[in-house]
mmCIF file of C-alpha atoms in Angstrom:
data_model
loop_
_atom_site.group_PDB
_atom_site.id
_atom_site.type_symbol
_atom_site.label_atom_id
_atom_site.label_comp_id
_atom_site.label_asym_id
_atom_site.label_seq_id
_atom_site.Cartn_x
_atom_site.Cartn_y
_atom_site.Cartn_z
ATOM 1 C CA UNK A 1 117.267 129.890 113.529
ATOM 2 C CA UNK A 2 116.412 133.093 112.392
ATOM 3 C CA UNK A 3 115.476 133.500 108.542
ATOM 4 C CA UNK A 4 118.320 135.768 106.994
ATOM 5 C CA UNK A 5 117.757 138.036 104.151
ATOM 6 C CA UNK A 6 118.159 136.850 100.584
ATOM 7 C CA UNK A 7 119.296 137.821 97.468
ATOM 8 C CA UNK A 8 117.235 137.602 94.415
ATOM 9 C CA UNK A 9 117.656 134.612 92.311
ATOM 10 C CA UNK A 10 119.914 134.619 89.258
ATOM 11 C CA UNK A 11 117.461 134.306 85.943
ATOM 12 C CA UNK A 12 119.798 132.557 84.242
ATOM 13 C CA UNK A 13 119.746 129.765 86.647
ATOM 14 C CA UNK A 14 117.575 126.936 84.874
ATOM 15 C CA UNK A 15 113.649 127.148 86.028
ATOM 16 C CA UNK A 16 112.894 124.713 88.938
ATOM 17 C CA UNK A 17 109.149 123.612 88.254
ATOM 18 C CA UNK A 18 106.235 124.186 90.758
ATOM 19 C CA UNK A 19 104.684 120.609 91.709
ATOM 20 C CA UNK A 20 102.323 122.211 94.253
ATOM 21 C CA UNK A 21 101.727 125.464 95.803
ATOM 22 C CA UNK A 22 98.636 125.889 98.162
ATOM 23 C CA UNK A 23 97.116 129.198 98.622
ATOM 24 C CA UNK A 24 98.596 131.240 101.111
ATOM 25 C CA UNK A 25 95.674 131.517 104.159
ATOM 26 C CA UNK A 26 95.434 134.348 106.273
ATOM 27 C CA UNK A 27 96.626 133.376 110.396
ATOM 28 C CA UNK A 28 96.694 135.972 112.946
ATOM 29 C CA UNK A 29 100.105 137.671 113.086
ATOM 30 C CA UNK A 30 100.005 136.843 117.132
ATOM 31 C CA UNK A 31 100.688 133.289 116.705
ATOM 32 C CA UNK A 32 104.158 131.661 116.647
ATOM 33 C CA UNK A 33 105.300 131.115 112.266
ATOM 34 C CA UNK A 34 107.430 127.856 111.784
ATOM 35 C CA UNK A 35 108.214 125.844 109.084
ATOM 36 C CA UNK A 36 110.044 122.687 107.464
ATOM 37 C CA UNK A 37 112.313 121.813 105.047
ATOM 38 C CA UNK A 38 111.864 117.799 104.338
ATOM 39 C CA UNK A 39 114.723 117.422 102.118
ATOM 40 C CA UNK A 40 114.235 114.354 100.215
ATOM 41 C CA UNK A 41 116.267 112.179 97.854
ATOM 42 C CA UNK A 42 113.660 113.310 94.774
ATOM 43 C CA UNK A 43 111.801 116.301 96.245
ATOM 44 C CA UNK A 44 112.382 119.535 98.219
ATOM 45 C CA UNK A 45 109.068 120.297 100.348
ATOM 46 C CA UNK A 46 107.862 123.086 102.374
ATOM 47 C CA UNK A 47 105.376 123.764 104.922
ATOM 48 C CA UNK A 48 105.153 127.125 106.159
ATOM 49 C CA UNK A 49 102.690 127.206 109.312
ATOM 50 C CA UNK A 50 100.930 129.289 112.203
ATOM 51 C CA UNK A 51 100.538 127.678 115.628
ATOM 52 C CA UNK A 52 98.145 128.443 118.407
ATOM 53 C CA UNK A 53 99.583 126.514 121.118
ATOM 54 C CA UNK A 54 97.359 123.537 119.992
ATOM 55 C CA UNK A 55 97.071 123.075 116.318
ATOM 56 C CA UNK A 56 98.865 124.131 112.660
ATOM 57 C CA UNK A 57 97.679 126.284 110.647
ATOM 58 C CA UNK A 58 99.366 125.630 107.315
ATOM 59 C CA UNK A 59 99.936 129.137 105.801
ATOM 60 C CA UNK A 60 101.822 127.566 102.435
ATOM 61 C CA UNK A 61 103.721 123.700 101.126
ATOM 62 C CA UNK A 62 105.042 123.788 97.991
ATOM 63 C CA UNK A 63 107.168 120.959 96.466
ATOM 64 C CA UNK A 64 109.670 121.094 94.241
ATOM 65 C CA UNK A 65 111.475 118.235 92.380
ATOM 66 C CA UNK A 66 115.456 119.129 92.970
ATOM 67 C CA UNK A 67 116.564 114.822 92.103
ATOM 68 C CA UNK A 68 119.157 115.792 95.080
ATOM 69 C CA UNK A 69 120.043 112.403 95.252
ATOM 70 C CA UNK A 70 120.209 111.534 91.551
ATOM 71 C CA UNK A 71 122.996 108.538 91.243
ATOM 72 C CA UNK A 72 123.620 108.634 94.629
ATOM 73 C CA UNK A 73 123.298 104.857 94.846
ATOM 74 C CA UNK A 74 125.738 104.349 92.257
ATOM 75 C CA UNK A 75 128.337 106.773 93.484
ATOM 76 C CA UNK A 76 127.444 107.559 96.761
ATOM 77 C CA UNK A 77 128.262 111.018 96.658
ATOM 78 C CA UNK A 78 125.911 114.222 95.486
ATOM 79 C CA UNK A 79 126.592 115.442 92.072
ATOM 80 C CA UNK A 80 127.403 119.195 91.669
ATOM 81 C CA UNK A 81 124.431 120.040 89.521
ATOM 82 C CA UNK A 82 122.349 118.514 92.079
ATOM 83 C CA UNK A 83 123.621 120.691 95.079
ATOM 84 C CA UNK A 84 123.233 123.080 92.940
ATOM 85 C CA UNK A 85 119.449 122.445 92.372
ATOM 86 C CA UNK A 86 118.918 121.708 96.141
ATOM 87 C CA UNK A 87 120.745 125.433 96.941
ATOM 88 C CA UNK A 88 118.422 126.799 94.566
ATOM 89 C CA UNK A 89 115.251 125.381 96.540
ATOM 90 C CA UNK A 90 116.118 126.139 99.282
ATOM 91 C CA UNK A 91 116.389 129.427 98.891
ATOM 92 C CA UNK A 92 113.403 130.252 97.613
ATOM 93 C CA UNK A 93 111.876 128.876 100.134
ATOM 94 C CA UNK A 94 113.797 131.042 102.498
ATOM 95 C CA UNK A 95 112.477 134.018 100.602
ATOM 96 C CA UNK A 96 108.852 132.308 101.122
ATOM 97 C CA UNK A 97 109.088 132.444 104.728
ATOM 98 C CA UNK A 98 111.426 135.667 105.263
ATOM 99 C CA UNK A 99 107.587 137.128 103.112
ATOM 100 C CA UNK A 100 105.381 135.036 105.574
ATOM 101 C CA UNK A 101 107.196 136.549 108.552
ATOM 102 C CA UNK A 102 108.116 132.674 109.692
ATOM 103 C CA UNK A 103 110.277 132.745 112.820
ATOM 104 C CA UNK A 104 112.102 129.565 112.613
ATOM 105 C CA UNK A 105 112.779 127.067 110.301
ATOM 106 C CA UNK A 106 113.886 123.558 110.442
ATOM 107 C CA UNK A 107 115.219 121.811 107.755
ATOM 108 C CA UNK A 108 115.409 117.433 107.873
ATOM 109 C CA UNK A 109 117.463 115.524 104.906
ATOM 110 C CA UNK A 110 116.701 111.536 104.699
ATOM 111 C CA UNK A 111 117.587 108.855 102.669
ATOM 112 C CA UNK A 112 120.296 110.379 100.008
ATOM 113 C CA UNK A 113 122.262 112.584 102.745
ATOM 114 C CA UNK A 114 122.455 109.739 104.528
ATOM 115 C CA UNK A 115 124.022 107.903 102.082
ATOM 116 C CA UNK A 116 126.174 110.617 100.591
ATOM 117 C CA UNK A 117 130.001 110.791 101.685
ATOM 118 C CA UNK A 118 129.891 114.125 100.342
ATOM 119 C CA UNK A 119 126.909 115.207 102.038
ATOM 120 C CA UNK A 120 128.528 117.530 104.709
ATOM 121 C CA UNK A 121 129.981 119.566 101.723
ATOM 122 C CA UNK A 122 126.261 120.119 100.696
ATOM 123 C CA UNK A 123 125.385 120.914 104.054
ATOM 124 C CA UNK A 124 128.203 123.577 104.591
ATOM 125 C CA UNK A 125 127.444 125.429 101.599
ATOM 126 C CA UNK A 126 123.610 125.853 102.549
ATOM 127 C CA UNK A 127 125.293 126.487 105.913
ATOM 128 C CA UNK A 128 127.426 129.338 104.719
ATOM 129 C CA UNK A 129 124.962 130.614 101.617
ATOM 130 C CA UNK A 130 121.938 130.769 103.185
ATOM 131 C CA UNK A 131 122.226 130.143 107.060
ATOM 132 C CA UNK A 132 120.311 127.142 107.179
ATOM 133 C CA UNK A 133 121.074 124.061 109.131
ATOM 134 C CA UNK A 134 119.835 120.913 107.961
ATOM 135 C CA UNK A 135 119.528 117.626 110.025
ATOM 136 C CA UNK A 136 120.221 114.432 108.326
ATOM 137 C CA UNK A 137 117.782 112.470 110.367
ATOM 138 C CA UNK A 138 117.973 108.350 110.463
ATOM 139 C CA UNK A 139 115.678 105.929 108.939
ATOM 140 C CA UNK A 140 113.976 104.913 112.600
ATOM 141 C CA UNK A 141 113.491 109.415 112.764
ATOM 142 C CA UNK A 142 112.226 109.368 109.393
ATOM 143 C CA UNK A 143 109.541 106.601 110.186
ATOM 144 C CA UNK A 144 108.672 108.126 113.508
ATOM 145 C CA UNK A 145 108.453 111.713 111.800
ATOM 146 C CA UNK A 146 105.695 110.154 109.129
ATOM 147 C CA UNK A 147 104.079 107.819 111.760
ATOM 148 C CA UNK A 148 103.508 111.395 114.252
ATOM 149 C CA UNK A 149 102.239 113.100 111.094
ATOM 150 C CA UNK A 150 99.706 110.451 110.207
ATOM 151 C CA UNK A 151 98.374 109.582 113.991
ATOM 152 C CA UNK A 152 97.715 113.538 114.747
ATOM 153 C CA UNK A 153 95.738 113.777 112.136
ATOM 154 C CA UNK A 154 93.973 110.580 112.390
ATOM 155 C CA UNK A 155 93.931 110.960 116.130
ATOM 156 C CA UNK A 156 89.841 109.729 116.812
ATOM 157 C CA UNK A 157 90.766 106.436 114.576
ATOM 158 C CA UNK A 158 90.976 103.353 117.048
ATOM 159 C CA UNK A 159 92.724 101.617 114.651
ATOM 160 C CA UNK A 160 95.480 99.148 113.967
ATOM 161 C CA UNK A 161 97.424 102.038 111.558
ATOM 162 C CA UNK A 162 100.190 100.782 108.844
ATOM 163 C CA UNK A 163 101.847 103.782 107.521
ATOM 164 C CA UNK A 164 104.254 103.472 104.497
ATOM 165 C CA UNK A 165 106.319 106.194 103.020
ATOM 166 C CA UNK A 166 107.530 105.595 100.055
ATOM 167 C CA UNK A 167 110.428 108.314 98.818
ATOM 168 C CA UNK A 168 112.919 108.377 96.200
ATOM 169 C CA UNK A 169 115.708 106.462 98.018
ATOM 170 C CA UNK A 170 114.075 104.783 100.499
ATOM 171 C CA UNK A 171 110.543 103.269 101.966
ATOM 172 C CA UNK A 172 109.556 103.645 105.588
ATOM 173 C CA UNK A 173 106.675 101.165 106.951
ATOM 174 C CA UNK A 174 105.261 101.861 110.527
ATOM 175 C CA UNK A 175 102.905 99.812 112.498
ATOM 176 C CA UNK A 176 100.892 101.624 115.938
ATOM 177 C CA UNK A 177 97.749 102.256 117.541
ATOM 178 C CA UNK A 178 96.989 105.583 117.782
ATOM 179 C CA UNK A 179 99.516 107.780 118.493
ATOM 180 C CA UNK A 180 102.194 104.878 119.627
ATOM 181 C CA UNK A 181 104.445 103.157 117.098
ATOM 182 C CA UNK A 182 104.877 99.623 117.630
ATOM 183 C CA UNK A 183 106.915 97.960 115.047
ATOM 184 C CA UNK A 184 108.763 100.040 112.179
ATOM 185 C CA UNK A 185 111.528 99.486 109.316
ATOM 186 C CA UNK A 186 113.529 101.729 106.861
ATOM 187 C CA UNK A 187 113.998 99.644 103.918
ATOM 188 C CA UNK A 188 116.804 101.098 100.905
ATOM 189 C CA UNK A 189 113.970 100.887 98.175
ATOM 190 C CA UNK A 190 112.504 103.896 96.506
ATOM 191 C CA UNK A 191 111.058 105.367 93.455
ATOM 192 C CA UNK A 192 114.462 107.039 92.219
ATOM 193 C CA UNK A 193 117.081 104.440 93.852
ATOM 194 C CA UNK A 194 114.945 101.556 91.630
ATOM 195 C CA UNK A 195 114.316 103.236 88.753
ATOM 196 C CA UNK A 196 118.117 103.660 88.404
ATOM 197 C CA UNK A 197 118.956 100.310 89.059
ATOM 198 C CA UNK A 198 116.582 98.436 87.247
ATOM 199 C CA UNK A 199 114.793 100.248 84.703
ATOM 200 C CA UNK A 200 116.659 101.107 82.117
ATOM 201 C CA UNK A 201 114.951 100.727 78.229
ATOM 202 C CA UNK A 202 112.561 103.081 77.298
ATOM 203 C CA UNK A 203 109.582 101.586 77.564
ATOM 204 C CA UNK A 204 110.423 99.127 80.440
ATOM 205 C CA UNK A 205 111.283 95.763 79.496
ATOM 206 C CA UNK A 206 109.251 93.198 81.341
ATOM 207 C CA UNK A 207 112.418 91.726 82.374
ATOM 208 C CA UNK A 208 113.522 94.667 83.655
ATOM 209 C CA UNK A 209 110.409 95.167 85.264
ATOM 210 C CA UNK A 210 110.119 91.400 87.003
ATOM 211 C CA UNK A 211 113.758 91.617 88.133
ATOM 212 C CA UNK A 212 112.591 94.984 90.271
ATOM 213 C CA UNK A 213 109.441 93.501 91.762
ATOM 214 C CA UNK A 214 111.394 90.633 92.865
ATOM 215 C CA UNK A 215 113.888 92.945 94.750
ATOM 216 C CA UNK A 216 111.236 94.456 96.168
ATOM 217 C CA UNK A 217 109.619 91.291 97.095
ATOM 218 C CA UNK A 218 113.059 90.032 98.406
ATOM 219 C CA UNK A 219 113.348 93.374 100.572
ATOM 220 C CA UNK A 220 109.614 93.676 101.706
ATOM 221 C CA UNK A 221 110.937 89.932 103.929
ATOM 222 C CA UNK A 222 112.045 92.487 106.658
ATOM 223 C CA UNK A 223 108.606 93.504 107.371
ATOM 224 C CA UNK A 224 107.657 89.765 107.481
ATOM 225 C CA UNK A 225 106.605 90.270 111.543
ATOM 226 C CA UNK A 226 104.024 93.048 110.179
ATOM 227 C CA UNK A 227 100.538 92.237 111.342
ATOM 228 C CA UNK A 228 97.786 93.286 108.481
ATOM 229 C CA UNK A 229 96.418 96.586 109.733
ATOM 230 C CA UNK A 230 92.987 97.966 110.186
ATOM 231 C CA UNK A 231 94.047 100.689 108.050
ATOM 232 C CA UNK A 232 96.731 101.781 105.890
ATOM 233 C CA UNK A 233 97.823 105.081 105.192
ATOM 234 C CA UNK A 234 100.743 106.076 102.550
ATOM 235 C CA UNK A 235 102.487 109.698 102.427
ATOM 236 C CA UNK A 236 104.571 110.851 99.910
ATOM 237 C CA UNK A 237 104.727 112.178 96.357
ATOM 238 C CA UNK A 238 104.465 108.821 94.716
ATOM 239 C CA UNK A 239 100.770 107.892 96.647
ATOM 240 C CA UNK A 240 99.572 111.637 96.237
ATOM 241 C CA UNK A 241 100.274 111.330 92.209
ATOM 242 C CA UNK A 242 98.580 107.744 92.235
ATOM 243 C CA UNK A 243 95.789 109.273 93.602
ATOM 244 C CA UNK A 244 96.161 112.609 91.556
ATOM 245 C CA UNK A 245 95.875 110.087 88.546
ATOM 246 C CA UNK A 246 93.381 108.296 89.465
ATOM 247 C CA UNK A 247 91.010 111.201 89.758
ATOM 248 C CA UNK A 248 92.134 112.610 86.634
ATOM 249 C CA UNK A 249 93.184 116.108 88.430
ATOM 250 C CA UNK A 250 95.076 118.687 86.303
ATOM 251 C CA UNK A 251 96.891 120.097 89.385
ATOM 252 C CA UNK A 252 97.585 119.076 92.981
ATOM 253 C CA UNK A 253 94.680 119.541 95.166
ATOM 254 C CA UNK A 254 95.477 118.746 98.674
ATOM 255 C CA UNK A 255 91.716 118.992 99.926
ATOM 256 C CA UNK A 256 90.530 116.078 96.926
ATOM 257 C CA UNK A 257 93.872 114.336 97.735
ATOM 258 C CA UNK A 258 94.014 114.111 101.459
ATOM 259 C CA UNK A 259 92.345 110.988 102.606
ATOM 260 C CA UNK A 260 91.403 109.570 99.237
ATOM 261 C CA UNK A 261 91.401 105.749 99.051
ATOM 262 C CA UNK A 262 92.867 103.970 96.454
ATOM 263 C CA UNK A 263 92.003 100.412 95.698
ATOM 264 C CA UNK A 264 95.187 97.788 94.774
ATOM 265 C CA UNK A 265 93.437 97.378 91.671
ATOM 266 C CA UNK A 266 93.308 100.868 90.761
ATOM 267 C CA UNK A 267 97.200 100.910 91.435
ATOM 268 C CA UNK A 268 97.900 97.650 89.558
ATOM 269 C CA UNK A 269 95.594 99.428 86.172
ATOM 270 C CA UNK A 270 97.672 102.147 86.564
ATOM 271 C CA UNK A 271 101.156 100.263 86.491
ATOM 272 C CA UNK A 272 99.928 98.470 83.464
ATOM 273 C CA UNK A 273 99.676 101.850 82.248
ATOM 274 C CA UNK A 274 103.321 103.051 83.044
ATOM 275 C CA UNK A 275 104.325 99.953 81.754
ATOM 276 C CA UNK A 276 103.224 100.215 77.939
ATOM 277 C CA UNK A 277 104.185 103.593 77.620
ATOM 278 C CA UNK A 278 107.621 105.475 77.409
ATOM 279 C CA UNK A 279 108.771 108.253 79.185
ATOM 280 C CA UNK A 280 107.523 110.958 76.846
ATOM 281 C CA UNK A 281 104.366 109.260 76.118
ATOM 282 C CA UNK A 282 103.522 109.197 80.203
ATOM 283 C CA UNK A 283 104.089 112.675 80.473
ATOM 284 C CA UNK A 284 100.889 113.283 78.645
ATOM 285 C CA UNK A 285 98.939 111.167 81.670
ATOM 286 C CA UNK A 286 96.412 113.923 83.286
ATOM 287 C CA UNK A 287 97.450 114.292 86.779
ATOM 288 C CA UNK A 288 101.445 113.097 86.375
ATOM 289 C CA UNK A 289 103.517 116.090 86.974
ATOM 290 C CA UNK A 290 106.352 115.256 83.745
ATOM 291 C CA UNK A 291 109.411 115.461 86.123
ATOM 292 C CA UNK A 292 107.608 112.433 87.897
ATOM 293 C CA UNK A 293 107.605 110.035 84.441
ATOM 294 C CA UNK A 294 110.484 108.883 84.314
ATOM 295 C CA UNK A 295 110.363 107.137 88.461
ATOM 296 C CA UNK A 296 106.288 106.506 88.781
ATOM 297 C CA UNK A 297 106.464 103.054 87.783
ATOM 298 C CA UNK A 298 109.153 102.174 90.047
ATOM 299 C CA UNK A 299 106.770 104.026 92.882
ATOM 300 C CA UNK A 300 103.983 102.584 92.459
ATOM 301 C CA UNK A 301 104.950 99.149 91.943
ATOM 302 C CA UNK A 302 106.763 99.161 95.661
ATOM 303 C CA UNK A 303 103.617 100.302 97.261
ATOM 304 C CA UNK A 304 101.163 97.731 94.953
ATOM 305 C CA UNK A 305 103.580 94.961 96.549
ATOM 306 C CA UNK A 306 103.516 96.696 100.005
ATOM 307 C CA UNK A 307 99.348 96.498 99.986
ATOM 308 C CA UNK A 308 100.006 92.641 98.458
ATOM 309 C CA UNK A 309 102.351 91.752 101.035
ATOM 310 C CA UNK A 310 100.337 93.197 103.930
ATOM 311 C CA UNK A 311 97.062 91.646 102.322
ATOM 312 C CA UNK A 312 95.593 95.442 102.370
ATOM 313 C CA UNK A 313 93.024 96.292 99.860
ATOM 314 C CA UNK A 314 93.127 99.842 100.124
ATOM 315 C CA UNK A 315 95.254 102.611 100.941
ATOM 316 C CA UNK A 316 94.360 105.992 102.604
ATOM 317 C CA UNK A 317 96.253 108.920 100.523
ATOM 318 C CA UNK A 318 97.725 111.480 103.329
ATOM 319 C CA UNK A 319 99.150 114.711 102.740
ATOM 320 C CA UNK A 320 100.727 114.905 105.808
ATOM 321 C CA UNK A 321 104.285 113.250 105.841
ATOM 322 C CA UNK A 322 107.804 114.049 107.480
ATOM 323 C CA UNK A 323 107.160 118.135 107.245
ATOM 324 C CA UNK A 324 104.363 117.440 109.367
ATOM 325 C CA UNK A 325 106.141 115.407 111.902
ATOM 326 C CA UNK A 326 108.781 117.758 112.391
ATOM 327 C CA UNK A 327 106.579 120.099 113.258
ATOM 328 C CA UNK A 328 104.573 118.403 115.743
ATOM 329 C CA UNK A 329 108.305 117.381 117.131
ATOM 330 C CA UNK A 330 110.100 120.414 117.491
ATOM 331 C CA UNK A 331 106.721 122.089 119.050
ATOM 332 C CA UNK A 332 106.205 118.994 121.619
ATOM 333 C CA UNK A 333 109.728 119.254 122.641
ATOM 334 C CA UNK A 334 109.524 123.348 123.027
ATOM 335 C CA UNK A 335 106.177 122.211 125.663
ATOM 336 C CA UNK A 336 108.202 120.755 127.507
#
């Protein structure tokens, strides 16, 4: 599609915080400008990129927490104040790329537009409003979509890869050798979907918090044919603030982040930490963005008992998720 003109926002819409914004990077105006929309069940993120007929040159990604999919587990429908939030996002990230001179955009929702009944009337109005589609892509998509991301950028590694994506309302886990996917699973557990069904005092009860790891344990049994991999790799916001954390960063810096390896134990010290604290008291954590608090626990516990369950002892922090994917996608299918 062709990026239509915008109007300004309205400033007395509520401000929609900045998670991360790279530095725009010069590109030669001769190449080809695309970008994607990953429209997730917790975040909104963009990556606005040049291509050369062989690689991407990322000209901006931002993120911005939208909690599109807030109670859609309960309800199974998208509240108003959360289309509201995603139209907002998604707009300014029109304007973004209508200022970057992008020529296309695609746009991909997962896990809580697949779940919502209401979701076409979401889709309609960003249809109508802004002249975006969006494609609500399936779990086996999603996981290929990561799995592409991760094995084009780790493309020299002859390696046995597990790749685990860990979102708001659901977690994808994907087994391959290089570039080929062998075994894969979309599993309904995430960081917001788990948060809101099990954790519910402020701080966590460990009740609250044993009943959750035993879901997940009960749910990680579909990835029970899993081999343990040579390496494991996990994308998405709740690994890059793990390792953000860890390293004690005030702000998002995908060149520290990006292949960082985080140790189980490091992840199990850090749930300890999430654990004694409340929600106010974790927003003070250097390196946890505050709209992140309340659901971090929830994260990072699923992918502690992901590395337990796979017997991994590290995890590779990528950068590169579903945004990615979709790129490489849409550009291998124009090839052909």
């Amino acid at each position: 599609m062709i990026v239509p003109l915008l109007k300004c926002f309205n400033p007395s819409l509520p401000p929609i915080f900045i998670l991360r914004n790279s530095a725009v990077k010069s590109a030669p105006t001769s190449l080809n400008r695309i970008a994607a929309i990953d429209i997730g069940t917790n975040t909104i993120l963009l990556l606005a990129s040049a291509w050369d007929g062989k690689t991407l040159h990322p000209l901006l990604e931002k993120e911005r927490i939208a909690r599109l999919g807030e109670g859609v587990h309960q309800r199974a429908t998208l509240s108003k104040e959360a289309m509201e939030r995603g139209l907002q996002v998604l707009k300014e990230y029109l304007t973004d790329c209508q200022r970057l001179g992008i020529q296309r955009v695609f746009a991909a929702g997962t896990s809580a537009l697949r779940e919502a009944r209401n979701a076409n009337e979401f889709l309609n109005e960003v249809k109508e409003k802004l002249n975006l589609s969006i494609d609500i892509i399936s779990g086996e998509e999603e996981a290929r979509l990561s799995y592409l991301a991760v094995s084009k950028d780790l493309k020299e590694e002859a390696k046995r890869i597990l790749v685990a994506d860990v979102g708001g309302g659901s977690t994808e886990l994907i087994l391959g050798f290089r570039e080929k996917m062998t075994h894969w699973v979309s599993l309904p557990m995430g960081s917001v979907r788990y948060t809101e069904q099990f954790l519910h005092s402020d701080p966590v009860r460990p009740k609250e918090w044993r009943e959750m790891e035993n879901e997940i344990e009960k749910t990680l049994e579909n990835a029970s044919s899993f081999q343990t991999p040579d390496l494991m790799v996990s994308v998405g916001g709740t690994a890059t603030t793990l390792a953000q954390v860890e390293m004690g960063l005030s702000e998002f810096n995908p060149r520290k982040i990006h292949h960082f390896k985080l140790t189980q134990e490091a992840i199990r010290r850090q749930i300890l930490l999430y654990r004694s604290k409340t929600q106010e008291q974790r927003k003070t954590i250097q390196g946890l963005s505050p709209l992140r608090a309340d659901v971090i626990l929830a994260g990072a516990t699923i992918l502690y008992k992901i590395m337990e369950t796979m017997n991994c002892h590290e995890v590779m922090i990528s950068c590169h998720g579903v945004r990615y994917g979709l790129l490489y996608s849409k550009l291998s299918n124009t090839a052909k």
